[in-house]
Short mmCIF file of C-alpha atoms and ligand atoms in Angstrom, two decimals:
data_model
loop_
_atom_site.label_atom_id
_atom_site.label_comp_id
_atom_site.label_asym_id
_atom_site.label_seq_id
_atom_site.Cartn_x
_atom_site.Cartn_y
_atom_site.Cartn_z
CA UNK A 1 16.46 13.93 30.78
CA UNK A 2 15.77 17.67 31.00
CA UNK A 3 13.75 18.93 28.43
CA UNK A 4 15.39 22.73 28.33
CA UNK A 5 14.04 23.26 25.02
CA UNK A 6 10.54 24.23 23.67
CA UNK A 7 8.14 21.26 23.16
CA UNK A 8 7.16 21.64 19.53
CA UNK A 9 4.15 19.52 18.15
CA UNK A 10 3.56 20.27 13.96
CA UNK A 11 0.15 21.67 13.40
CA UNK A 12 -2.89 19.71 12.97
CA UNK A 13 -3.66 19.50 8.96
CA UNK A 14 -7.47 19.52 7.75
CA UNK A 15 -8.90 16.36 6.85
CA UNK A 16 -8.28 15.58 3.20
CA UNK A 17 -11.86 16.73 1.09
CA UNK A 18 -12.18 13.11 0.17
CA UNK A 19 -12.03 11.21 3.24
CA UNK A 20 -10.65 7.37 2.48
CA UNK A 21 -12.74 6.18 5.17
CA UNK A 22 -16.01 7.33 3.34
CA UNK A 23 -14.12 5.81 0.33
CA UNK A 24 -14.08 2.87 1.41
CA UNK A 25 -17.48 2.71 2.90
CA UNK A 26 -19.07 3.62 0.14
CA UNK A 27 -17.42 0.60 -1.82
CA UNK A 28 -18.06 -1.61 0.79
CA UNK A 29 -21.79 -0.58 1.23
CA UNK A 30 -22.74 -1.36 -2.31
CA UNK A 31 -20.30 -4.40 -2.29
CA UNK A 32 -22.30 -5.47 0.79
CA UNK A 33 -25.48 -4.97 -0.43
CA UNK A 34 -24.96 -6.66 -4.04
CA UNK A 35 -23.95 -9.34 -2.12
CA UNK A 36 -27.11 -9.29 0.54
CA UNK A 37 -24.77 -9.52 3.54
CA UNK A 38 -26.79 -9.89 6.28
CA UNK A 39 -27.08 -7.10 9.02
CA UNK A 40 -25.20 -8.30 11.86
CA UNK A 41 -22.17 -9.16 9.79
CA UNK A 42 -22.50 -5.40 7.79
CA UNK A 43 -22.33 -3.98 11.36
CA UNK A 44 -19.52 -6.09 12.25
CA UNK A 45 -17.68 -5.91 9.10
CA UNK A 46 -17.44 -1.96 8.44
CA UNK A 47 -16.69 -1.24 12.49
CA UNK A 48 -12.63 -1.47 13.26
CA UNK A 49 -11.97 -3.87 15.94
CA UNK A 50 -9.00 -1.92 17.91
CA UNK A 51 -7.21 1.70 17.16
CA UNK A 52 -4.54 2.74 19.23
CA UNK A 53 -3.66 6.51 19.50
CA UNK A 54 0.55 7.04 20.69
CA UNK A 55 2.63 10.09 21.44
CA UNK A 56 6.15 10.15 20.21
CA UNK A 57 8.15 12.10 21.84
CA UNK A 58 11.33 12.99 20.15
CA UNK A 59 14.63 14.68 20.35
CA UNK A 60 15.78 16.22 16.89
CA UNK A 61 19.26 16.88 16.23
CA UNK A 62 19.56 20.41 16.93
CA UNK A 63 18.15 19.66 20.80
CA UNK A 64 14.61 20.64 20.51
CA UNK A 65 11.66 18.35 21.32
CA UNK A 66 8.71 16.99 19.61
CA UNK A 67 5.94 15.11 20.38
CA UNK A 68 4.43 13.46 17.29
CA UNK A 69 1.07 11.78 16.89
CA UNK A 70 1.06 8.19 15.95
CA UNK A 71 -1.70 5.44 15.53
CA UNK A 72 -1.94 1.46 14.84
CA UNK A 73 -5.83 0.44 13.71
CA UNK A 74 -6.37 -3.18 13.96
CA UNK A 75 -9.41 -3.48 11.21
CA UNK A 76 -10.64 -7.11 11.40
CA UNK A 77 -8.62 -10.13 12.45
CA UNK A 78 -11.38 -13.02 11.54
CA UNK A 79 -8.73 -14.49 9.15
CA UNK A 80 -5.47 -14.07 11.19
CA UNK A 81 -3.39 -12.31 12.83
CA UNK A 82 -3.71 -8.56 11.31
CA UNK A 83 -1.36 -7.61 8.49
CA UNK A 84 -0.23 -3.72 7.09
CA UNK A 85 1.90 -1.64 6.49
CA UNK A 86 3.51 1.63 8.46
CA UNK A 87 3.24 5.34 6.81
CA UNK A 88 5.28 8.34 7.82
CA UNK A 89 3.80 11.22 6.18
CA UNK A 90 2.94 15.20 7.53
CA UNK A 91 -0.89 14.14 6.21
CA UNK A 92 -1.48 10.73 8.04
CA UNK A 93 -4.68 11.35 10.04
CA UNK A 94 -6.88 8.14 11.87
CA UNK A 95 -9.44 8.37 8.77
CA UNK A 96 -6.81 7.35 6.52
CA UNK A 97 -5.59 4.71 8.67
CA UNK A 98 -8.76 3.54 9.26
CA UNK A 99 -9.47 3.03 5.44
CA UNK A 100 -5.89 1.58 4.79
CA UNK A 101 -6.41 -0.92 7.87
CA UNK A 102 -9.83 -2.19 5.94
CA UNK A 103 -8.44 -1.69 2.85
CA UNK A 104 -5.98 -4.68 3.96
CA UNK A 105 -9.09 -7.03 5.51
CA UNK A 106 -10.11 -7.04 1.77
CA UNK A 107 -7.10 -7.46 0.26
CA UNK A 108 -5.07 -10.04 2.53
CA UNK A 109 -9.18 -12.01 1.92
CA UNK A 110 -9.21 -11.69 -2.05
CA UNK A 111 -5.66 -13.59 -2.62
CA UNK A 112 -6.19 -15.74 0.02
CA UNK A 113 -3.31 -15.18 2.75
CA UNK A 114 -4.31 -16.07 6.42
CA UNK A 115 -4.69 -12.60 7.94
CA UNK A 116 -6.70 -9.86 8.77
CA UNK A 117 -5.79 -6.14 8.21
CA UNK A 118 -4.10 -3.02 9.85
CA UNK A 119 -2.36 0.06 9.38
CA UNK A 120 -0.19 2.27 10.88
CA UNK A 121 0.97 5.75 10.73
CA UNK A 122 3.21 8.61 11.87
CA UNK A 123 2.61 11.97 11.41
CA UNK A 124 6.17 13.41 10.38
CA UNK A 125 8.00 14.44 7.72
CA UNK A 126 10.70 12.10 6.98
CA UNK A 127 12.11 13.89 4.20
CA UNK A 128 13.43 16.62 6.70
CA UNK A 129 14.45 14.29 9.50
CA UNK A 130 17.90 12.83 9.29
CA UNK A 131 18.05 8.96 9.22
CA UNK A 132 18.81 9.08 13.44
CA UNK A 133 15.59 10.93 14.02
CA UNK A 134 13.58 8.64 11.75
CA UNK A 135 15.82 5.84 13.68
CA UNK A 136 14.34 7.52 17.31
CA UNK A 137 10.80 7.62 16.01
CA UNK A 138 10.81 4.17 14.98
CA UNK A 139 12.10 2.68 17.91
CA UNK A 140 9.47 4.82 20.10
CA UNK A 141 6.70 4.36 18.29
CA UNK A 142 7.31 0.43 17.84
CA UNK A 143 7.38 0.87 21.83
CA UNK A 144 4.70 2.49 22.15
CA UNK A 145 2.62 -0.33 20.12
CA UNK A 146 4.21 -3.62 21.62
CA UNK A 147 1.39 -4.96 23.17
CA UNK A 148 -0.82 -4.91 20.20
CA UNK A 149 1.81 -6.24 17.59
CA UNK A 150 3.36 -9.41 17.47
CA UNK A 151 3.94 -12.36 14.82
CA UNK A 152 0.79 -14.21 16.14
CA UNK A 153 -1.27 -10.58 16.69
CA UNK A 154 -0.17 -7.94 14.40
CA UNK A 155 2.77 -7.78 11.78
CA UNK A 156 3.55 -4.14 10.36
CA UNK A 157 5.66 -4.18 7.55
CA UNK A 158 6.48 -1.22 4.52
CA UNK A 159 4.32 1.67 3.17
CA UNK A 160 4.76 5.41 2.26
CA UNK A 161 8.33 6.44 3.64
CA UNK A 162 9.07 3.35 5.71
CA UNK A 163 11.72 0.76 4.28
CA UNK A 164 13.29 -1.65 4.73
CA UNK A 165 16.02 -0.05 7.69
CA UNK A 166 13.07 1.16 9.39
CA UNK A 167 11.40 -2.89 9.36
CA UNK A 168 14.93 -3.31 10.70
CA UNK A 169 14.74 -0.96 13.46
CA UNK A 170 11.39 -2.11 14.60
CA UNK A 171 12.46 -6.06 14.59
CA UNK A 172 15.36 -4.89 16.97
CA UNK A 173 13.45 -3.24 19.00
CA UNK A 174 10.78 -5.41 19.76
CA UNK A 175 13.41 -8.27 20.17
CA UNK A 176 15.00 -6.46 22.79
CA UNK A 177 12.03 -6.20 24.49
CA UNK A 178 11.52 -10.05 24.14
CA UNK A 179 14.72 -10.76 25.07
CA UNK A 180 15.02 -12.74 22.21
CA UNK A 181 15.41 -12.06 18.13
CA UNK A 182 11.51 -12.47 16.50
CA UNK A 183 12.31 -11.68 13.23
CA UNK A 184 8.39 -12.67 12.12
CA UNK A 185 7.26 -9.50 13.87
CA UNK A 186 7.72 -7.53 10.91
CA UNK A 187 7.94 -8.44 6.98
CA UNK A 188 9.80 -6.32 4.67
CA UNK A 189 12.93 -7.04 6.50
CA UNK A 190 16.47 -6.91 4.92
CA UNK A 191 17.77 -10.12 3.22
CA UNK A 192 19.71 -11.96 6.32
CA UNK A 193 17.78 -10.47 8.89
CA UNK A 194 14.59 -12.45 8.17
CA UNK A 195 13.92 -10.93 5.31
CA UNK A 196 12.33 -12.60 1.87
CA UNK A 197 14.17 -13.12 -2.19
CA UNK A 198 11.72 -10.84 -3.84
CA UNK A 199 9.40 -8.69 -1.29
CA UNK A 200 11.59 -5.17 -1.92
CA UNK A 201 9.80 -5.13 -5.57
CA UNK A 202 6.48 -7.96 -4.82
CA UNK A 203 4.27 -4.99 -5.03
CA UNK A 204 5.62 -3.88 -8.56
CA UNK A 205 5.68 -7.42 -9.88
CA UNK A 206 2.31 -7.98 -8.53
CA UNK A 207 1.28 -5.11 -10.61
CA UNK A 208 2.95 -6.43 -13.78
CA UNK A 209 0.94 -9.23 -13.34
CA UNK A 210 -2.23 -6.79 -13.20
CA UNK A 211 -0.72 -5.25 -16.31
CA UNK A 212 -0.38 -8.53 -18.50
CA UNK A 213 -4.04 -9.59 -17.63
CA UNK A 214 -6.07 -6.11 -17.56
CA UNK A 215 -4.13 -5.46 -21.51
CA UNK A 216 -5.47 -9.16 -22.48
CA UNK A 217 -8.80 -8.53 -21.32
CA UNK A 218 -8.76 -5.64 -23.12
CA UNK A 219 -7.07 -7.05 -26.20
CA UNK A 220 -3.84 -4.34 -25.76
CA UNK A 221 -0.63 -5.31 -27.45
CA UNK A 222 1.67 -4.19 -24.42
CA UNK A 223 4.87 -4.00 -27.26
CA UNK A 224 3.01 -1.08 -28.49
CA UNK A 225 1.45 0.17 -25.16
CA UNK A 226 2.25 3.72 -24.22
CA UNK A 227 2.06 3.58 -19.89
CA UNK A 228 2.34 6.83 -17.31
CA UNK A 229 3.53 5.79 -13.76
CA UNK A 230 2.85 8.12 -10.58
CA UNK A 231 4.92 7.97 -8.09
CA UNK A 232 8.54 6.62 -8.21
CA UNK A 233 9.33 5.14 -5.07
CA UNK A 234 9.40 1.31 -4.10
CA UNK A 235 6.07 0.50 -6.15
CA UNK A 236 5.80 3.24 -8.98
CA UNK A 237 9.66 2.86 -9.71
CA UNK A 238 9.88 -0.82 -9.23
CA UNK A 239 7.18 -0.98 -11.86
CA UNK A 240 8.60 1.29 -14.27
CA UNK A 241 11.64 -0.82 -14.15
CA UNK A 242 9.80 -3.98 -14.76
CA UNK A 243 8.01 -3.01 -17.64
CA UNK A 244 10.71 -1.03 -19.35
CA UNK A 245 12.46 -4.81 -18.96
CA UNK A 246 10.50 -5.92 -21.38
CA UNK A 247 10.37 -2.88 -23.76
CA UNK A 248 7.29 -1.51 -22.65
CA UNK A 249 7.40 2.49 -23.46
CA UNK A 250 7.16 4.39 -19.89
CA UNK A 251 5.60 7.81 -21.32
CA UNK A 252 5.80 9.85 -18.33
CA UNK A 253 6.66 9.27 -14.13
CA UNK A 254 6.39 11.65 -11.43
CA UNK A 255 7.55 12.60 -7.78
CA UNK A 256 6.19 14.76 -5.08
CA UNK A 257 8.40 17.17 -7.19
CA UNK A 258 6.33 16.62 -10.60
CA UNK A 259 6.49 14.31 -13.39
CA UNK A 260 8.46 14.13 -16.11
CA UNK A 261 7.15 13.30 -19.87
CA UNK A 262 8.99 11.80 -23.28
CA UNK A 263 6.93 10.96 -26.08
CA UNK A 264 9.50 8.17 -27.30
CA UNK A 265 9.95 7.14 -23.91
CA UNK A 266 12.11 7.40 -20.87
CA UNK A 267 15.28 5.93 -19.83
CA UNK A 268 13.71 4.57 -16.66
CA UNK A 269 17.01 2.59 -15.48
CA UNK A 270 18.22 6.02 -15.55
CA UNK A 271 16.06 7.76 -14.05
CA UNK A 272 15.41 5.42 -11.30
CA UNK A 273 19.09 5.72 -10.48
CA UNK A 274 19.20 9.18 -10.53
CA UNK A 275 16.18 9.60 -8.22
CA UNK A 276 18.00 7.23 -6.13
CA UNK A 277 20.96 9.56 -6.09
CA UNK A 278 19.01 12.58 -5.71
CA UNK A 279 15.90 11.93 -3.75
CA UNK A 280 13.93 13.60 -6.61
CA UNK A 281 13.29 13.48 -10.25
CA UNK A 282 14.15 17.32 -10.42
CA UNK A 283 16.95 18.30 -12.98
CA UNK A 284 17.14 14.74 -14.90
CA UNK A 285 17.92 15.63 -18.04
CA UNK A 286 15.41 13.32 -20.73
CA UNK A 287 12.06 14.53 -20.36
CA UNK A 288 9.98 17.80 -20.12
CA UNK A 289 8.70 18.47 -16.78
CA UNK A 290 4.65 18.66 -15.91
CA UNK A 291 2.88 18.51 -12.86
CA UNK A 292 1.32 15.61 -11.68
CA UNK A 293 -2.44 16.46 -12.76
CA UNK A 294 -0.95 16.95 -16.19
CA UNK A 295 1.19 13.98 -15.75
CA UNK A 296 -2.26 12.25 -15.08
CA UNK A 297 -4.39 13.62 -18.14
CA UNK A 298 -1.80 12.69 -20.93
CA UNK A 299 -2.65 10.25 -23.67
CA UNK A 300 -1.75 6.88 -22.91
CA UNK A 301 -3.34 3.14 -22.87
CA UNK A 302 -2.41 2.07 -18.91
CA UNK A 303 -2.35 5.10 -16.17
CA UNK A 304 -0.54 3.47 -13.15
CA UNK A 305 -1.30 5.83 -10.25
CA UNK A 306 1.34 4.43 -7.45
CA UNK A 307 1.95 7.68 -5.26
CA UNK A 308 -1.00 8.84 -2.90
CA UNK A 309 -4.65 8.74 -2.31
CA UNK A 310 -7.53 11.13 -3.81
CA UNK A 311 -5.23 12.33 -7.11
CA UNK A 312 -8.36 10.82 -9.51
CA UNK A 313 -11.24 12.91 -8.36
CA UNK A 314 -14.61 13.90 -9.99
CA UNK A 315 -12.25 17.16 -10.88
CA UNK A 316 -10.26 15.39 -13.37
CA UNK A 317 -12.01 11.55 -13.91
CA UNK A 318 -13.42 13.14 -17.10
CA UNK A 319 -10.43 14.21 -18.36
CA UNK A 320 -7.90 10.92 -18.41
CA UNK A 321 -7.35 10.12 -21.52
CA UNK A 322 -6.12 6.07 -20.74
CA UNK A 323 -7.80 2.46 -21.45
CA UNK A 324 -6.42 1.03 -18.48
CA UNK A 325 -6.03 2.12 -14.69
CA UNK A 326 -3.57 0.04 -12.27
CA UNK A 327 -3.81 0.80 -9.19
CA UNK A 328 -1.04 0.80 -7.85
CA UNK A 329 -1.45 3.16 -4.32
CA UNK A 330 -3.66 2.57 -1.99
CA UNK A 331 -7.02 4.93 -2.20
CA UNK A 332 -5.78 6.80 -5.22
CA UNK A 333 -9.34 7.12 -6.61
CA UNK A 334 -12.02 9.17 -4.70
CA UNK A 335 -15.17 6.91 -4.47
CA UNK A 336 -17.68 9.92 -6.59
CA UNK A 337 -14.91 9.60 -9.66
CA UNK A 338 -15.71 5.83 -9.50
CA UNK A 339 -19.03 6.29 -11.87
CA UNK A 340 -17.41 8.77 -14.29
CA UNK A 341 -14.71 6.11 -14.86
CA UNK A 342 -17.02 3.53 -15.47
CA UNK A 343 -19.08 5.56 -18.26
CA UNK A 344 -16.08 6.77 -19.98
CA UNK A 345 -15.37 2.35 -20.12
CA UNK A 346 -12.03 3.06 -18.34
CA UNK A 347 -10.81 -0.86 -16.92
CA UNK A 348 -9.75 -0.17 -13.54
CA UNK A 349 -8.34 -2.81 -11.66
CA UNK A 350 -8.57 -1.72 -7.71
CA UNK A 351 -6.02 -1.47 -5.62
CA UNK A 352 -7.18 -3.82 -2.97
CA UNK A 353 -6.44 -6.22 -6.24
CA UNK A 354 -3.75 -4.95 -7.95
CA UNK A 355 -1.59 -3.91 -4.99
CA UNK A 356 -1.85 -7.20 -2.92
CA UNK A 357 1.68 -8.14 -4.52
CA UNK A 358 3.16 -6.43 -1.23
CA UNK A 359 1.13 -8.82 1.47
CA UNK A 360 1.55 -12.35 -0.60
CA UNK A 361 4.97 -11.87 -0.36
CA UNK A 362 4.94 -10.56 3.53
CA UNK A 363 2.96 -13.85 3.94
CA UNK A 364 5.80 -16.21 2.03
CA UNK A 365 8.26 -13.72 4.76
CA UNK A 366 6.33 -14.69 7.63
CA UNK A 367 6.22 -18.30 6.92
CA UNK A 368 9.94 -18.53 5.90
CA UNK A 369 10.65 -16.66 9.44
CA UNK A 370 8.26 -19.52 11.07
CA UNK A 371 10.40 -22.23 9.85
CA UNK A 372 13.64 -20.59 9.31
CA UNK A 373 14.15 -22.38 5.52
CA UNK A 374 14.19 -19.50 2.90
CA UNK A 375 13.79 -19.49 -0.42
CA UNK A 376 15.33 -18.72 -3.57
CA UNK A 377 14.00 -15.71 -5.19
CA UNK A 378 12.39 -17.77 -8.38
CA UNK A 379 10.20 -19.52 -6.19
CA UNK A 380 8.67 -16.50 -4.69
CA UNK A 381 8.19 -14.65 -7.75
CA UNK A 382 6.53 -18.09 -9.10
CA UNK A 383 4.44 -18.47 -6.18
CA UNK A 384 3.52 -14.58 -6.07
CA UNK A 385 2.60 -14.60 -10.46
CA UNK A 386 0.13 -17.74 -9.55
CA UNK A 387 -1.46 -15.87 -6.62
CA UNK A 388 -2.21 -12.39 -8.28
CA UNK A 389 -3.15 -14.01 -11.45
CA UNK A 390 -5.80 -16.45 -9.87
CA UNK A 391 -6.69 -13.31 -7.56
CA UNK A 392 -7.63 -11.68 -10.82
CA UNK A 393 -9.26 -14.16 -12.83
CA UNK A 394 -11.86 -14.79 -9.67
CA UNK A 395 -12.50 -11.28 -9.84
CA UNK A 396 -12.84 -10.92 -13.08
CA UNK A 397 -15.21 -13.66 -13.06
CA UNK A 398 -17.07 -12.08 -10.29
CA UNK A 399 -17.93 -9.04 -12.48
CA UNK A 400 -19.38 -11.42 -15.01
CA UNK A 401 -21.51 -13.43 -13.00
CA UNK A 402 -22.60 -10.17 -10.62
CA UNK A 403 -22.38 -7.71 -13.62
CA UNK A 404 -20.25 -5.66 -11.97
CA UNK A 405 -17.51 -3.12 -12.22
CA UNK A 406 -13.86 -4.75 -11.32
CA UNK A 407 -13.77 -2.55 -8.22
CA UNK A 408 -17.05 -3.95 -6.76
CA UNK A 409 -16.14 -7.82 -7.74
CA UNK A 410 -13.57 -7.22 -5.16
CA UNK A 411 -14.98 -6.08 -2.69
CA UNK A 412 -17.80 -8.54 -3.01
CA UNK A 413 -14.83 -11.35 -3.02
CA UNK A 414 -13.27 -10.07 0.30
CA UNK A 415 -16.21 -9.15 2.07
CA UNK A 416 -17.77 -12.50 1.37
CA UNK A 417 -14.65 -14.74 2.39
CA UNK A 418 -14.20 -12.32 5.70
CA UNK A 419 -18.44 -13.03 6.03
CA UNK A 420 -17.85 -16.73 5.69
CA UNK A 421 -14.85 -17.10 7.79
CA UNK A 422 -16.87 -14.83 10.90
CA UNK A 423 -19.76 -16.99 10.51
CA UNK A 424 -17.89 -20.02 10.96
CA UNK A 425 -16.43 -18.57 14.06
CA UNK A 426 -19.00 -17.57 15.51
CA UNK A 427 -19.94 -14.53 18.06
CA UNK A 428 -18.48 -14.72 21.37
CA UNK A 429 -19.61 -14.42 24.18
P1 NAD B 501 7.40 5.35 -1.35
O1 NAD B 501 7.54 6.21 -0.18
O2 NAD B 501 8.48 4.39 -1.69
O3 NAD B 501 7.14 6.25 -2.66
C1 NAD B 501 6.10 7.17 -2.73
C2 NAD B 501 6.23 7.92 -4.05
O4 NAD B 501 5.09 8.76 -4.24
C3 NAD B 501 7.45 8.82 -4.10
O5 NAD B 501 7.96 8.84 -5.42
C4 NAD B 501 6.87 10.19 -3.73
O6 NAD B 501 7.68 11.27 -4.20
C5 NAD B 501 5.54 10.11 -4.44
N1 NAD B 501 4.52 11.00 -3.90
C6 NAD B 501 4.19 11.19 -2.61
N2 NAD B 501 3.20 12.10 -2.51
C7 NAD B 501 2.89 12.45 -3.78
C8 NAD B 501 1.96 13.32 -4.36
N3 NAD B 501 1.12 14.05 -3.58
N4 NAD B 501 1.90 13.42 -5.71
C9 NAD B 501 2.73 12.71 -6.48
N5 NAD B 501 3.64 11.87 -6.00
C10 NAD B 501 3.72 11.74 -4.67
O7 NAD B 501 6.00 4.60 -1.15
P2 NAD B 501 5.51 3.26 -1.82
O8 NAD B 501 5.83 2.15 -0.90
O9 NAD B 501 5.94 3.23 -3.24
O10 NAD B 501 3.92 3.47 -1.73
C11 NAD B 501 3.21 4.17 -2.73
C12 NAD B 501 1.74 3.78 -2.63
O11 NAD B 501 1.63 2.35 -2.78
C13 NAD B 501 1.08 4.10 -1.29
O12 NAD B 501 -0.29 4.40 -1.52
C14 NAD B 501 1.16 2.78 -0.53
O13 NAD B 501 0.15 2.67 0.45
C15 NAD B 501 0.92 1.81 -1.68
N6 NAD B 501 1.38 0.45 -1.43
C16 NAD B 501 2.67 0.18 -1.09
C17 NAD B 501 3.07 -1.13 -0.89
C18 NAD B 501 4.50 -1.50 -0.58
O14 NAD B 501 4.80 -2.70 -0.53
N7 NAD B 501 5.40 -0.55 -0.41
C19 NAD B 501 2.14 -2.17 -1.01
C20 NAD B 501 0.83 -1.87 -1.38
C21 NAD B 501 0.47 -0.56 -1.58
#
């Protein structure tokens, strides 16, 4: 290969002003400490056990070379082998990595699935690449972390911009390698290439779960429920879907574009297929267009943040107007907005709880891939209702018992199974 054209690497972006790493230490320091965790197993806990820096090197289609930055952080594996999900995105930096990689320790813990947590994450923008470049990143990168991942080590699967082509890619790539096809290397695979009945939408149903249990605790008669979604892509959208299913009024959803607001309700079918078509909500006719901050304050009973980290901040905490929060993104609150929630009696259900819809079904993925018997799709969305819904009810019960907030219960329930499980193991050497 001659490289004849200028090596181009995209500039390096600040650190966001709320870093998810201090997010999620914060959480985890007052989980840890309402739970009197011990000192050795806080220090061991909170430190990630392996993070793995790549270069990407690229070609893009008009000739001209890139070098992108890429990570994998391995954040515990006392359960299993590690679990999580791969981001493209121009803002992925190690912090947030780091956070999402812990953020799945906790999560993969409080339902109960036999792994530990990871993340990883390649700075690019996929929405100006064409699917051959995102096709050559893929491949590299998945190169580039072979020895770390593996169905017994580490099993990436979807998150922001990643699908289920790009699961694809990585699968083939790594079977090359092996000389053989592993399709439990990844989860969030295509249907006939190892791929699960139900794990394109298990994050949205998980959160419809969320959604039927947070409005009963809270006494809300969903048939008259008023709900804003953020975000529209695999978990926002498959959400919006779900719930408009059973005649729940979506109020407002948003893009990266803006949101989109209709007191009477959208047609979310509609708009789902138009964003499909389009790649953004811009120009569908059936709403009036806000921005997302507005698109966040509006008047409604459940607020279902499912795009991005940091968008509820102590900037606009005081200002939601909703009964309910869903979280449906990883992150999306800022750990100082966590107190002004709480005195304004806002229910939020966390994301490492509300979210973990994703990683049951990965798990039911893997162990279909193990024995090579699938199943049919009513099973797994059986299997995943049970799981999120006892999930919830421990945690709920947690916050009764410790007299804490829903965020806190699970942490305390993650951290403490994690605790447990490293005890039992023991310290070697
Ligand atoms: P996606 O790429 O399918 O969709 C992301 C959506 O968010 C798009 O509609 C995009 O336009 C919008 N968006 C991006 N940046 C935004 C911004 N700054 N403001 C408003 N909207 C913005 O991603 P996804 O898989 O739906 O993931 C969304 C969130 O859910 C992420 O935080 C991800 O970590 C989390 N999550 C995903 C899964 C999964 O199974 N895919 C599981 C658990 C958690």
């Amino acid at each position: 290969m001659s490289v004849t054209q200028p090596i181009t690497t995209p500039p390096v972006r600040e650190a966001p002003e709320h870093n998810p790493f201090e997010s999620m230490l914060r959480r985890f320091d007052k989980a840890a400490e309402t739970l009197g965790l011990d000192d050795g197993l806080y220090q061991i806990l909170k430190a990630p056990e392996k993070e793995l820096k790549v270069a990407i090197p690229i070609q893009r289609d008009d000739g001209t070379y890139e070098v992108l930055e890429g990570w994998r952080v391995q954040h515990n594996s006392a359960m299993g082998p590690c679990k999580g999900g791969i981001r493209y995105s121009p803002h992925v930096n190690v912090d947030e990595v780091r956070a999402l990689a812990a953020w799945m320790t906790w999560k993969c813990a409080i339902v109960g699935v036999p792994f530990g947590g990871a993340k990883g994450g390649v700075r690019c923008n996929p929405r100006e690449m064409s699917l051959k470049e995102i096709e050559k990143v893929t491949r590299r990168y998945t190169s580039a972390i072979m020895d770390i991942i593996g169905p017994d080590r580490d099993v990436p699967a979807p998150d922001m911009y990643t699908n289920e082509q790009v699961m694809a890619w990585i699968m083939d790539t790594y079977s090359v390698h092996h000389r053989h096809t592993v399709t439990g290397v990844v989860t969030g695979k295509p249907w006939g290439l190892g791929g699960s009945m139900g794990r394109k939408e298990a994050t949205g149903r998980g959160l419809l779960t969320m959604v039927r249990e947070a409005s009963r605790v809270k006494k809300l008669d969903l048939a008259k429920a008023e709900v804003v979604v953020q975000g529209s892509g695999n978990v926002g959208g498959t959400i919006a879907v779900l719930l408009s299913e059973i005649g729940v009024n979506i109020k407002a959803m948003s893009d990266i574009d803006g949101g989109l607001v209709n007191e009477k309700g959208l047609d979310v079918p509609a708009l789902v297929a138009y964003i499909e078509k389009h790649r953004t909500l811009d120009g569908f006719k059936g709403g009036d267009r806000c921005s997302n901050q507005e698109l966040l304050e509006l008047r409604c009973d459940i607020l279902l943040p499912c795009a991005t980290e940091n968008e509820i901040t102590p900037a606009n905490a005081g200002k939601l107007n909703c009964k309910i929060i869903v979280e449906g993104a990883n992150g999306p609150t800022a750990a100082d907005a966590d107190a002004i929630l709480d005195s304004n009696d806002v229910f939020v259900i966390p994301d490492i709880l509300a979210n973990a819809g994703g990683v049951v079904v990965s798990y039911f993925e893997w162990v279909q891939d193990r024995r090579g018997y699938f199943w049919d799709e009513r099973d797994v969305n059986n299997r995943l209702h049970k799981t999120m819904q006892k999930a919830f009810r421990q945690v709920l019960k947690r916050t009764k018992t410790s007299k804490v907030n829903m965020r806190t219960a699970a942490y305390m329930d993650g951290i403490d199974r994690v605790a447990h499980v490293t005890k039992m193991r023991g310290l070697y050497p």
